[in-house]
mmCIF file of C-alpha atoms in Angstrom:
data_model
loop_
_atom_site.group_PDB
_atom_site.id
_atom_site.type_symbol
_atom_site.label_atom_id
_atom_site.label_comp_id
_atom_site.label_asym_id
_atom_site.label_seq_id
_atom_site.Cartn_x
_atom_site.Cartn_y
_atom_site.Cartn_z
ATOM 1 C CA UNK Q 1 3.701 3.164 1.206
ATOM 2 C CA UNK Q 2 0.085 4.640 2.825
ATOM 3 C CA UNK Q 3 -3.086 4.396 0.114
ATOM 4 C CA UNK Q 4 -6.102 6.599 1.934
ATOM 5 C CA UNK Q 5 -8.242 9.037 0.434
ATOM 6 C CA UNK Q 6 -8.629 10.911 3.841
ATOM 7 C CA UNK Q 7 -5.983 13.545 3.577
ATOM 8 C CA UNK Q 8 -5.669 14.144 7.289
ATOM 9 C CA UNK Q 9 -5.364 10.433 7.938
ATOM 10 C CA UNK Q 10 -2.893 9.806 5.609
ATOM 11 C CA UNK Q 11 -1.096 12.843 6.895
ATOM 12 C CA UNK Q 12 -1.259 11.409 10.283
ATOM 13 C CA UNK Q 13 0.124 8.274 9.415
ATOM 14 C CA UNK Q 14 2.510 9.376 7.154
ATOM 15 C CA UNK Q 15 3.956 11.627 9.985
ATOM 16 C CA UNK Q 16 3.967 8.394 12.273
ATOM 17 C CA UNK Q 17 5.331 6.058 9.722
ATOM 18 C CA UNK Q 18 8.375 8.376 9.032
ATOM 19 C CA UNK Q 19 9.381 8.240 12.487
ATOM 20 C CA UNK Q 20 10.701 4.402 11.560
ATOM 21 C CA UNK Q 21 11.181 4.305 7.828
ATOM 22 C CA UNK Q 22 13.600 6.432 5.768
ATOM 23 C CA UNK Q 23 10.593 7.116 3.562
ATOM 24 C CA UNK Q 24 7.223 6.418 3.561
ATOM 25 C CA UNK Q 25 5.441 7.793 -0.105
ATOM 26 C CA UNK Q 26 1.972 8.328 -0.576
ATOM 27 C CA UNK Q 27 -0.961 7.638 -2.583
ATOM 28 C CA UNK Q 28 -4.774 8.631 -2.597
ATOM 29 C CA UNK Q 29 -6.383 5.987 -4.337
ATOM 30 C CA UNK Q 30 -5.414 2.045 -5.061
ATOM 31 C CA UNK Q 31 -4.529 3.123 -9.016
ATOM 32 C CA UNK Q 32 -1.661 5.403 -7.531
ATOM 33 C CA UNK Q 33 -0.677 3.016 -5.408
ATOM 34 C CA UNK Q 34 -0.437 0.402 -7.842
ATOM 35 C CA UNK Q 35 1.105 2.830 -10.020
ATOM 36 C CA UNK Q 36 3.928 3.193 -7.553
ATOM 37 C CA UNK Q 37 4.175 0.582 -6.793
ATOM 38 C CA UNK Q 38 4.942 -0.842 -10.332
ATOM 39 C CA UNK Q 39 7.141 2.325 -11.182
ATOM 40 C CA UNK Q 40 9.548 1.301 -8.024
ATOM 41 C CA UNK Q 41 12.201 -1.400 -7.816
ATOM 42 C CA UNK Q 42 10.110 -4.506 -6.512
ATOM 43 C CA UNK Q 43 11.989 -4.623 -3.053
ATOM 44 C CA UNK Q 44 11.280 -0.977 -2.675
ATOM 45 C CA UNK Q 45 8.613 -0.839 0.004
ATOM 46 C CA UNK Q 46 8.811 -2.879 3.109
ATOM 47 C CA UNK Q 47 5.316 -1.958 4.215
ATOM 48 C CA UNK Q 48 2.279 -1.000 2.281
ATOM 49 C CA UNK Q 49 -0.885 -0.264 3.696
ATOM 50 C CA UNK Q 50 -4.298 -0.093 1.755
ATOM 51 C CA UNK Q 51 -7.298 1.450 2.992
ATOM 52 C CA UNK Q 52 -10.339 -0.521 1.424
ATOM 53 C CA UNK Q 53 -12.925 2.239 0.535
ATOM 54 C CA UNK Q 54 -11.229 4.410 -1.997
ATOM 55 C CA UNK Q 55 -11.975 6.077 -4.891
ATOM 56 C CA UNK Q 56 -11.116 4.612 -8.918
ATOM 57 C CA UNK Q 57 -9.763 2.059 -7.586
ATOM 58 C CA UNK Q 58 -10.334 0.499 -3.869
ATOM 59 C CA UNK Q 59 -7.821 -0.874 -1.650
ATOM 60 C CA UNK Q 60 -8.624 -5.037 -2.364
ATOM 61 C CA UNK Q 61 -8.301 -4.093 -5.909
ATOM 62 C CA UNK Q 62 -5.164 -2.838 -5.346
ATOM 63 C CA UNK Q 63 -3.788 -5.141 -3.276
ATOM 64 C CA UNK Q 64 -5.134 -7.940 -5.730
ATOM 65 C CA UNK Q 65 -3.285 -6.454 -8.803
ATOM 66 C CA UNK Q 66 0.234 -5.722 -6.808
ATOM 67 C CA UNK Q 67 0.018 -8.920 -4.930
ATOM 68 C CA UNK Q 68 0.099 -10.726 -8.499
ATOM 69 C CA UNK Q 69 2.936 -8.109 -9.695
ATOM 70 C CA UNK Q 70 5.192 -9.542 -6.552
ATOM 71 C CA UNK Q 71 4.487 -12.884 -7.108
ATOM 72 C CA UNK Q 72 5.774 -12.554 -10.411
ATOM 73 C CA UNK Q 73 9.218 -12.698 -9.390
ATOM 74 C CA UNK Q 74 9.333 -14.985 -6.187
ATOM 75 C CA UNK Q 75 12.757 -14.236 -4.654
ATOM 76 C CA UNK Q 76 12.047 -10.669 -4.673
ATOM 77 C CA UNK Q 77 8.403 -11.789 -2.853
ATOM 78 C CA UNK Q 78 10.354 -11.537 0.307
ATOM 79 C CA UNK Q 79 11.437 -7.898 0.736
ATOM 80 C CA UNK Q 80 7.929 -6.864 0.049
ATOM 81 C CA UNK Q 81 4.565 -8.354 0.058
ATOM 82 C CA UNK Q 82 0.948 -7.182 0.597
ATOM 83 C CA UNK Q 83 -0.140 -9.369 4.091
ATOM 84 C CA UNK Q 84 -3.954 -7.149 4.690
ATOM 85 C CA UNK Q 85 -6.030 -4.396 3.856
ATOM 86 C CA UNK Q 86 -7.761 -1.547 6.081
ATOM 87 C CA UNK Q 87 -10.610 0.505 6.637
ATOM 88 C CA UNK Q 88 -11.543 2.739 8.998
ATOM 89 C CA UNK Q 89 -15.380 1.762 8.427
ATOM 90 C CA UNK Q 90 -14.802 -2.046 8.767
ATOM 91 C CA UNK Q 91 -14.887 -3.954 11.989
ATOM 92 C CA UNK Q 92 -11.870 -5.891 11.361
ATOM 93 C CA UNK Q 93 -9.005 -5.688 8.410
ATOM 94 C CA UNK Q 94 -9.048 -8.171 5.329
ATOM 95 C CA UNK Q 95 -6.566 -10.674 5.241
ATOM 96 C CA UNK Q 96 -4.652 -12.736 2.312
#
């Protein structure tokens, strides 16, 4: 799953992504993202990538509040789990 409010980078991505997922879904701020992510099975998404700056909700927020969702359930932890954030404007990623 991509979170980025930049439509043409999360266009990009999404196009390079789907070249070695069987789906990669989409979201353009961290409350959509969150949404799907806690509208989805919990082993759903192998990968989910955050971008930081984003509108309503930003991508730490995000990955804060689905972070705690997986953790809820600990054996399910290991299909999918939030390892960093991004931003294009940063000089380096955040990392849990």
């Amino acid at each position: 799953m991509l979170a980025n409010d930049d439509m043409f980078l999360l266009s990009a991505y999404q196009e390079a992504l789907s070249r070695h997922f069987d789906y990669v879904d989409t979201a353009e701020n961290g409350q959509i993202a969150l949404n799907l992510v806690l509208d989805q099975p919990m082993n759903k998404y192998s990968v989910i990538v955050l971008d930081i700056q984003m509108p309503i909700m930003d991508g730490i927020e995000a990955c804060t509040k689905i972070k705690a969702y997986l953790d809820r359930e600990e054996e399910e932890r290991k299909h999918s789990s939030v390892s960093g954030v991004y931003s294009k404007n940063y000089s380096s990623s955040v990392l849990s």
